[in-house]
Amino acid sequence: MADDTTTVAALKARVADFVHAREWEKFHRTANLAKAISVEAAELLELFQWREDSQPLDAATRHRVEEELADVLIYCLSATNSLGVDLSEIVLKKLERNEKRYPAKEWRGRARDPSVER
Amino acid sequence: MADDTTTVAALKARVADFVHAREWEKFHRTANLAKAISVEAAELLELFQWREDSQPLDAATRHRVEEELADVLIYCLSATNSLGVDLSEIVLKKLERNEKRYPAKEWRGRARDPSVER
Amino acid sequence: MADDTTTVAALKARVADFVHAREWEKFHRTANLAKAISVEAAELLELFQWREDSQPLDAATRHRVEEELADVLIYCLSATNSLGVDLSEIVLKKLERNEKRYPAKEWRGRARDPSVER
Amino acid sequence: MADDTTTVAALKARVADFVHAREWEKFHRTANLAKAISVEAAELLELFQWREDSQPLDAATRHRVEEELADVLIYCLSATNSLGVDLSEIVLKKLERNEKRYPAKEWRGRARDPSVER
């Protein structure tokens, strides 16, 4: 897989080049990207809108899922560029925090109860 | 930056381990993750809900932005695991497609017109 | 049902009073409400995040669903106040447009195909 | 305004007729509508994606805003039909709850601080 050798920095640079070639830095500010990430996340969700969750994905829908997921990722990569933060670092830190919040022993096989208000 | 040496595969493996330790594979199916990505994207958006887009981020809000952005990324990484796809490949392919759709010459400094229905 | 006698205008006035008592008109501008509606919609979606779509709603979760749906509606009502538009009119006009777009004869029992890009 | 004389029940009945004429009740289950509401909310948000919040709406964009807001409302109305709940009642109850949560005296002119995690 390309993922084995592709660094996060390489993907971030590729996205920065795309944005720069169009002089879109003025649009790709964090506040706008927060909107863009929600919009693309909804385009991904739309592919599952009228189907049972358990229904398998046919090849054509699966291809669309990959494209919409890529759009979410592209805007997330652009947001780490716009914030000037280390994507790997914020992901690893958040996973460590989640590990404390959801200890494996306590949460094995269990999801949060939706009826309990946070 | 850690991003310079961290591969996408390393982040994906870290997320897979977190999910596996909790036996959450049954929850982390693509259809559920599409919902989770939208939910986390909205938690990111919520931080910008009542502010002017141009208002600068104070340090505490910026820290919350990084955490919520990390949550979106974690679920996206999990979705590439659940789909068994190469994250780098789908991102690079989508950027190539976007380059054809939005030629730099034509789109320099311009955003899509929201009044035109797609 | 209260819905039989409650006018849309009465609900809009009730929301306007709530906003006015807090001097929140400066926050309840349309651009902010568009974010708020997405945020509340995601809080509704979150209740279905880890469950099968076909799983029945227990009473406690159902109560939470009603509360989150109410939040989406409150911000939509506020948006019609902020825009100064007739809610009934925009809903009825859009239903007429949808009737032309999705003629009953052609769409009976069918949903849009997610694999076809719009 | 039509809102002065239109009851909530009349709008709900109009949406129920639209759904029934297409035999779409099987799609308009609450779990699917939660996804649909998020998707339409994002289409509304998309109209504000690349603009400053303070930028005024031109007539054409404003028309699109009204259409997307109507779509969110139509799915919310359908969700109250699918749940069999009184829309007016859940909205009024939630406003009462919000009045206790955000006392006017304490919250006058203030928004929630985004840097404080809930």
Coordinates of C-alpha atoms in Angstrom, one line a residue:
Chain A
M1 CA 0.0 0.0 0.0
A2 CA 1.1 3.6 -0.7
D3 CA 0.2 4.3 2.9
D4 CA 3.2 2.3 4.0
T5 CA 5.6 4.8 2.5
T6 CA 3.6 8.0 2.3
T7 CA 4.2 10.5 5.1
V8 CA 1.6 12.8 6.5
A9 CA 3.8 15.7 5.6
A10 CA 3.8 14.6 1.9
L11 CA 0.0 14.6 1.8
K12 CA -0.2 18.0 3.5
A13 CA 2.3 19.5 1.0
R14 CA 0.3 18.1 -1.9
V15 CA -2.9 19.8 -0.5
A16 CA -1.0 23.1 0.1
D17 CA 0.2 23.1 -3.5
F18 CA -3.3 22.6 -4.8
V19 CA -4.6 25.5 -2.7
H20 CA -1.6 27.7 -3.5
A21 CA -1.9 27.2 -7.3
R22 CA -5.5 28.6 -7.1
E23 CA -4.6 31.4 -4.6
W24 CA -7.3 29.9 -2.4
E25 CA -5.4 30.5 0.9
K26 CA -7.9 33.4 1.6
F27 CA -10.7 30.9 1.4
H28 CA -8.9 28.1 3.3
R29 CA -9.0 29.7 6.7
T30 CA -9.8 27.5 9.7
A31 CA -13.3 29.0 10.2
N32 CA -14.3 28.3 6.6
L33 CA -12.7 24.9 6.6
A34 CA -14.8 23.9 9.7
K35 CA -17.8 24.6 7.5
A36 CA -16.3 22.8 4.5
I37 CA -15.5 19.7 6.6
S38 CA -19.2 19.5 7.8
V39 CA -20.4 19.9 4.2
E40 CA -18.2 17.1 2.8
A41 CA -19.0 14.9 5.8
A42 CA -22.7 15.3 4.9
E43 CA -22.0 14.4 1.3
L44 CA -20.5 11.2 2.6
L45 CA -23.5 10.6 4.9
E46 CA -25.9 11.2 2.0
L47 CA -24.7 8.0 0.3
F48 CA -26.1 6.1 3.3
Q49 CA -29.2 8.2 3.7
W50 CA -31.9 5.8 2.5
R51 CA -30.3 2.5 3.1
E52 CA -30.2 0.1 6.0
D53 CA -26.9 0.3 7.8
S54 CA -26.3 -3.4 7.3
Q55 CA -26.9 -3.3 3.5
P56 CA -23.6 -4.1 1.7
L57 CA -22.0 -1.5 -0.6
D58 CA -22.1 -2.2 -4.3
A59 CA -18.9 -1.3 -6.2
A60 CA -20.2 2.0 -7.7
T61 CA -21.5 3.3 -4.3
R62 CA -18.2 2.2 -2.7
H63 CA -16.3 4.3 -5.2
R64 CA -18.5 7.3 -4.3
V65 CA -17.8 6.7 -0.6
E66 CA -14.1 6.7 -1.2
E67 CA -14.4 10.0 -3.1
E68 CA -16.4 11.8 -0.5
L69 CA -14.2 10.4 2.3
A70 CA -11.2 11.8 0.4
D71 CA -12.9 15.2 0.3
V72 CA -13.3 15.2 4.1
L73 CA -9.6 14.3 4.4
I74 CA -8.4 16.9 2.0
Y75 CA -10.1 19.7 4.0
C76 CA -8.8 18.2 7.3
L77 CA -5.3 18.2 5.8
S78 CA -5.8 21.8 4.7
A79 CA -7.0 22.7 8.2
T80 CA -3.8 21.4 9.7
N81 CA -1.9 23.5 7.2
S82 CA -4.0 26.6 8.0
L83 CA -3.5 26.0 11.8
G84 CA 0.2 25.1 11.3
V85 CA -0.2 22.0 13.5
D86 CA 1.3 18.6 13.4
L87 CA -1.5 16.2 12.3
S88 CA 0.2 13.1 13.7
E89 CA 0.7 14.8 17.1
I90 CA -2.9 16.0 17.5
V91 CA -4.2 12.5 16.4
L92 CA -1.9 10.6 18.8
K93 CA -2.6 13.0 21.7
K94 CA -6.4 12.6 21.2
L95 CA -6.1 8.8 21.1
E96 CA -4.2 8.9 24.4
R97 CA -6.9 11.0 25.9
N98 CA -9.6 8.7 24.5
E99 CA -7.8 5.7 26.0
K100 CA -8.1 7.3 29.5
R101 CA -11.7 8.3 28.9
Y102 CA -12.7 4.9 27.6
P103 CA -10.6 2.3 29.4
A104 CA -10.5 -0.9 27.4
K105 CA -11.5 -3.1 30.3
E106 CA -14.6 -1.0 31.0
W107 CA -15.7 -0.4 27.4
R108 CA -15.0 -3.7 25.8
G109 CA -17.8 -4.4 23.3
R110 CA -19.9 -1.5 24.6
A111 CA -21.0 1.8 23.0
R112 CA -22.1 5.0 24.8
D113 CA -25.8 4.9 25.8
P114 CA -27.5 7.5 23.6
S115 CA -30.3 8.0 26.2
V116 CA -27.9 9.5 28.7
E117 CA -27.3 13.2 28.1
R118 CA -23.7 14.3 28.1
Chain B
M1 CA 7.5 17.9 12.8
A2 CA 6.4 14.4 13.5
D3 CA 4.4 14.6 10.2
D4 CA 7.8 14.5 8.4
T5 CA 8.5 10.9 9.5
T6 CA 5.0 9.5 10.4
T7 CA 3.5 7.4 7.6
V8 CA -0.2 7.2 7.0
A9 CA 0.0 3.4 7.7
A10 CA 1.4 4.1 11.2
L11 CA -1.6 6.3 12.1
K12 CA -4.0 3.8 10.6
A13 CA -2.4 1.0 12.6
R14 CA -2.6 3.1 15.8
V15 CA -6.4 3.7 15.3
A16 CA -7.0 0.0 14.5
D17 CA -5.3 -1.0 17.7
F18 CA -7.4 1.4 19.7
V19 CA -10.6 0.0 18.1
H20 CA -9.4 -3.6 18.5
A21 CA -8.5 -3.2 22.2
R22 CA -12.2 -2.3 22.8
E23 CA -13.7 -4.9 20.4
W24 CA -15.3 -1.9 18.7
E25 CA -15.0 -3.3 15.1
K26 CA -18.7 -4.2 15.2
F27 CA -19.4 -0.4 15.8
H28 CA -16.8 0.9 13.4
R29 CA -18.5 -0.2 10.2
T30 CA -18.5 2.3 7.3
A31 CA -22.2 3.2 7.6
N32 CA -21.8 4.1 11.3
L33 CA -18.5 5.9 10.7
A34 CA -20.2 8.1 8.1
K35 CA -22.5 9.2 10.9
A36 CA -19.6 9.6 13.4
I37 CA -17.6 11.7 11.0
S38 CA -20.6 14.1 10.6
V39 CA -21.1 14.3 14.3
E40 CA -17.5 15.1 15.0
A41 CA -17.4 17.6 12.1
A42 CA -20.3 19.4 13.8
E43 CA -18.5 19.5 17.2
L44 CA -15.6 21.2 15.3
L45 CA -18.1 23.6 13.7
E46 CA -19.8 24.3 17.0
L47 CA -16.6 26.1 18.1
F48 CA -17.2 28.7 15.4
Q49 CA -21.0 28.9 15.8
W50 CA -21.5 32.3 17.4
R51 CA -18.3 34.0 16.3
E52 CA -17.4 36.1 13.3
D53 CA -15.3 34.1 10.8
S54 CA -12.6 36.8 11.0
Q55 CA -12.3 36.7 14.8
P56 CA -8.9 35.3 15.8
L57 CA -8.7 32.1 17.8
D58 CA -7.6 32.4 21.4
A59 CA -5.2 29.7 22.7
A60 CA -7.9 27.8 24.6
T61 CA -10.4 27.7 21.7
R62 CA -7.5 26.8 19.4
H63 CA -6.7 23.8 21.6
R64 CA -10.4 22.7 21.4
V65 CA -10.3 23.1 17.6
E66 CA -7.2 20.8 17.4
E67 CA -9.0 18.2 19.5
E68 CA -12.2 18.2 17.5
L69 CA -10.3 18.1 14.2
A70 CA -8.3 15.1 15.6
D71 CA -11.6 13.3 16.3
V72 CA -12.8 13.8 12.7
L73 CA -9.4 12.5 11.5
I74 CA -9.5 9.5 13.8
Y75 CA -12.9 8.4 12.4
C76 CA -11.7 9.0 8.8
L77 CA -8.6 6.8 9.5
S78 CA -10.9 4.2 10.9
A79 CA -13.1 4.4 7.8
T80 CA -10.2 3.7 5.6
N81 CA -9.4 0.7 7.8
S82 CA -13.0 -0.5 7.6
L83 CA -13.1 -0.1 3.8
G84 CA -9.6 -1.6 3.4
V85 CA -8.5 1.3 1.1
D86 CA -5.3 3.2 0.7
L87 CA -5.9 6.6 2.2
S88 CA -3.0 8.2 0.3
E89 CA -4.3 6.8 -3.0
I90 CA -7.9 8.0 -2.6
V91 CA -6.7 11.5 -1.5
L92 CA -4.2 11.8 -4.4
K93 CA -6.8 10.6 -6.9
K94 CA -9.4 13.0 -5.7
L95 CA -6.9 15.9 -5.9
E96 CA -6.1 15.0 -9.5
R97 CA -9.8 14.9 -10.2
N98 CA -10.3 18.3 -8.6
E99 CA -7.4 19.7 -10.6
K100 CA -9.3 18.9 -13.8
R101 CA -12.6 20.2 -12.4
Y102 CA -11.1 23.5 -11.1
P103 CA -8.3 24.4 -13.5
A104 CA -5.9 26.8 -11.8
K105 CA -6.0 29.3 -14.6
E106 CA -9.8 29.6 -14.5
W107 CA -10.3 29.5 -10.7
R108 CA -7.4 31.6 -9.4
G109 CA -8.7 33.6 -6.5
R110 CA -12.3 32.6 -7.2
A111 CA -14.8 30.5 -5.1
R112 CA -17.9 28.7 -6.4
D113 CA -20.9 31.0 -6.7
P114 CA -23.4 29.8 -4.0
S115 CA -26.4 31.2 -5.9
V116 CA -25.9 28.7 -8.7
E117 CA -27.5 25.4 -8.0
R118 CA -25.3 22.4 -8.7
Chain C
M1 CA -53.0 17.7 19.3
A2 CA -51.7 21.2 20.0
D3 CA -50.5 21.2 16.3
D4 CA -54.2 21.3 15.2
T5 CA -54.6 24.8 16.6
T6 CA -51.1 26.2 16.9
T7 CA -50.2 28.5 14.0
V8 CA -46.6 28.7 12.6
A9 CA -46.7 32.4 13.5
A10 CA -47.3 31.6 17.1
L11 CA -44.2 29.4 17.3
K12 CA -42.1 32.0 15.5
A13 CA -43.2 34.6 17.9
R14 CA -42.4 32.4 20.9
V15 CA -38.9 31.8 19.5
A16 CA -38.4 35.6 18.8
D17 CA -39.4 36.4 22.4
F18 CA -36.8 33.9 23.7
V19 CA -34.1 35.4 21.6
H20 CA -35.1 39.0 22.4
A21 CA -35.2 38.4 26.2
R22 CA -31.5 37.5 26.0
E23 CA -30.6 40.2 23.4
W24 CA -29.3 37.4 21.2
E25 CA -30.4 38.9 17.9
K26 CA -26.8 39.8 17.2
F27 CA -25.9 36.0 17.4
H28 CA -29.1 34.8 15.6
R29 CA -28.0 36.1 12.2
T30 CA -28.7 33.7 9.2
A31 CA -25.0 32.8 8.7
N32 CA -24.6 31.8 12.3
L33 CA -28.0 30.0 12.4
A34 CA -26.9 27.9 9.3
K35 CA -24.0 26.6 11.5
A36 CA -26.3 26.2 14.5
I37 CA -28.8 24.1 12.5
S38 CA -26.0 21.8 11.3
V39 CA -24.7 21.4 14.9
E40 CA -28.1 20.5 16.3
A41 CA -28.8 18.2 13.4
A42 CA -25.6 16.3 14.3
E43 CA -26.7 16.1 18.0
L44 CA -29.9 14.4 16.7
L45 CA -27.8 12.1 14.4
E46 CA -25.5 11.2 17.3
L47 CA -28.4 9.4 19.0
F48 CA -28.4 6.9 16.0
Q49 CA -24.6 6.8 15.7
W50 CA -23.8 3.3 16.9
R51 CA -27.1 1.6 16.4
E52 CA -28.7 -0.4 13.6
D53 CA -31.2 1.8 11.7
S54 CA -33.8 -0.9 12.3
Q55 CA -33.3 -1.1 16.1
P56 CA -36.4 0.3 17.9
L57 CA -36.1 3.4 20.0
D58 CA -36.5 2.8 23.8
A59 CA -38.5 5.5 25.7
A60 CA -35.4 7.4 27.1
T61 CA -33.7 7.6 23.7
R62 CA -37.0 8.6 22.1
H63 CA -37.3 11.5 24.6
R64 CA -33.7 12.6 23.7
V65 CA -34.6 12.4 19.9
E66 CA -37.6 14.7 20.5
E67 CA -35.4 17.2 22.4
E68 CA -32.8 17.3 19.7
L69 CA -35.4 17.5 16.9
A70 CA -36.9 20.5 18.8
D71 CA -33.5 22.2 18.9
V72 CA -33.2 21.9 15.1
L73 CA -36.7 23.3 14.7
I74 CA -36.1 26.2 17.1
Y75 CA -33.1 27.3 15.1
C76 CA -35.1 26.9 11.8
L77 CA -37.9 29.0 13.2
S78 CA -35.3 31.6 14.3
A79 CA -33.8 31.6 10.8
T80 CA -37.2 32.4 9.2
N81 CA -37.5 35.3 11.7
S82 CA -34.0 36.5 10.8
L83 CA -34.7 36.2 7.1
G84 CA -38.2 37.7 7.5
V85 CA -39.7 35.0 5.4
D86 CA -43.0 33.1 5.6
L87 CA -42.1 29.6 6.7
S88 CA -45.4 28.1 5.4
E89 CA -44.7 29.7 2.0
I90 CA -41.2 28.4 1.5
V91 CA -42.2 24.9 2.7
L92 CA -45.2 24.7 0.4
K93 CA -43.2 26.1 -2.6
K94 CA -40.4 23.6 -2.1
L95 CA -42.9 20.7 -1.9
E96 CA -44.4 21.9 -5.2
R97 CA -41.0 21.9 -6.7
N98 CA -40.2 18.5 -5.3
E99 CA -43.4 17.2 -6.8
K100 CA -42.3 18.2 -10.2
R101 CA -38.8 16.8 -9.6
Y102 CA -40.0 13.5 -8.3
P103 CA -43.2 12.7 -10.0
A104 CA -45.2 10.2 -7.9
K105 CA -45.7 7.8 -10.9
E106 CA -42.0 7.5 -11.6
W107 CA -40.7 7.5 -8.0
R108 CA -43.3 5.3 -6.3
G109 CA -41.3 3.1 -3.7
R110 CA -37.9 4.2 -5.1
A111 CA -35.1 6.2 -3.6
R112 CA -32.4 8.1 -5.4
D113 CA -29.5 5.9 -6.4
P114 CA -26.5 6.9 -4.2
S115 CA -24.0 5.6 -6.8
V116 CA -25.1 8.3 -9.3
E117 CA -23.3 11.5 -8.8
R118 CA -25.6 14.6 -8.8
Chain D
M1 CA -48.3 36.3 6.1
A2 CA -49.6 32.7 5.5
D3 CA -47.9 31.8 8.8
D4 CA -50.6 33.7 10.7
T5 CA -53.3 31.3 9.6
T6 CA -51.4 28.1 8.7
T7 CA -51.4 25.5 11.5
V8 CA -48.5 23.2 12.2
A9 CA -50.9 20.3 11.6
A10 CA -51.7 21.6 8.1
L11 CA -48.0 21.6 7.1
K12 CA -47.5 18.1 8.7
A13 CA -50.4 16.8 6.7
R14 CA -49.1 18.3 3.5
V15 CA -45.7 16.6 4.0
A16 CA -47.4 13.3 4.9
D17 CA -49.4 13.4 1.6
F18 CA -46.2 14.0 -0.4
V19 CA -44.5 11.0 1.3
H20 CA -47.6 8.8 0.9
A21 CA -48.1 9.6 -2.8
R22 CA -44.6 8.1 -3.4
E23 CA -44.9 5.2 -0.9
W24 CA -41.9 6.6 0.8
E25 CA -43.0 5.8 4.3
K26 CA -40.5 2.9 4.3
F27 CA -37.7 5.4 3.7
H28 CA -39.0 8.1 6.0
R29 CA -38.3 6.3 9.2
T30 CA -36.8 8.3 12.1
A31 CA -33.2 6.9 11.8
N32 CA -33.1 7.7 8.1
L33 CA -34.6 11.2 8.6
A34 CA -31.9 12.0 11.2
K35 CA -29.4 11.5 8.4
A36 CA -31.5 13.4 5.9
I37 CA -31.8 16.4 8.3
S38 CA -28.0 16.5 8.6
V39 CA -27.6 16.3 4.9
E40 CA -30.0 19.1 4.1
A41 CA -28.6 21.3 7.0
A42 CA -25.2 20.9 5.3
E43 CA -26.6 22.0 1.9
L44 CA -27.8 25.1 3.7
L45 CA -24.4 25.6 5.4
E46 CA -22.7 25.2 2.0
L47 CA -24.2 28.5 0.8
F48 CA -22.1 30.2 3.5
Q49 CA -19.0 28.1 3.1
W50 CA -16.6 30.5 1.5
R51 CA -18.1 33.8 2.6
E52 CA -17.5 36.1 5.6
D53 CA -20.4 35.8 8.0
S54 CA -21.0 39.5 7.8
Q55 CA -21.3 39.6 4.0
P56 CA -24.9 40.5 3.0
L57 CA -26.9 37.9 1.0
D58 CA -27.7 38.8 -2.6
A59 CA -31.2 38.0 -3.9
A60 CA -30.2 34.8 -5.8
T61 CA -28.3 33.3 -2.8
R62 CA -31.1 34.3 -0.5
H63 CA -33.5 32.4 -2.6
R64 CA -31.2 29.3 -2.4
V65 CA -31.0 29.8 1.4
E66 CA -34.8 29.7 1.6
E67 CA -35.0 26.6 -0.5
E68 CA -32.4 24.7 1.6
L69 CA -34.0 25.8 4.9
A70 CA -37.3 24.5 3.5
D71 CA -35.7 21.1 2.9
V72 CA -34.5 20.9 6.5
L73 CA -38.0 21.9 7.7
I74 CA -39.7 19.3 5.4
Y75 CA -37.6 16.5 6.9
C76 CA -38.2 17.8 10.4
L77 CA -42.0 17.8 9.8
S78 CA -41.7 14.3 8.4
A79 CA -39.8 13.2 11.5
T80 CA -42.6 14.5 13.8
N81 CA -45.0 12.5 11.6
S82 CA -42.8 9.4 11.8
L83 CA -42.5 9.7 15.6
G84 CA -46.2 10.6 16.0
V85 CA -45.3 13.6 18.2
D86 CA -46.8 17.0 18.6
L87 CA -44.3 19.4 17.0
S88 CA -45.6 22.5 18.9
E89 CA -45.4 20.6 22.2
I90 CA -41.8 19.4 21.8
V91 CA -40.7 22.9 20.7
L92 CA -42.5 24.7 23.5
K93 CA -41.2 22.2 26.1
K94 CA -37.6 22.7 24.8
L95 CA -37.9 26.4 25.0
E96 CA -39.1 26.2 28.6
R97 CA -36.1 24.0 29.4
N98 CA -33.7 26.4 27.6
E99 CA -35.2 29.3 29.6
K100 CA -34.2 27.5 32.8
R101 CA -30.8 26.6 31.4
Y102 CA -30.0 30.1 30.1
P103 CA -31.7 32.6 32.5
A104 CA -32.2 35.9 30.7
K105 CA -30.6 37.9 33.5
E106 CA -27.4 35.8 33.4
W107 CA -27.1 35.4 29.6
R108 CA -28.2 38.8 28.3
G109 CA -25.9 39.6 25.3
R110 CA -23.6 36.6 26.0
A111 CA -22.9 33.5 24.0
R112 CA -21.4 30.2 25.4
D113 CA -17.6 30.2 25.6
P114 CA -16.4 27.8 22.9
S115 CA -13.1 27.1 24.8
V116 CA -15.0 25.5 27.7
E117 CA -15.7 21.8 27.0
R118 CA -19.2 20.8 27.8

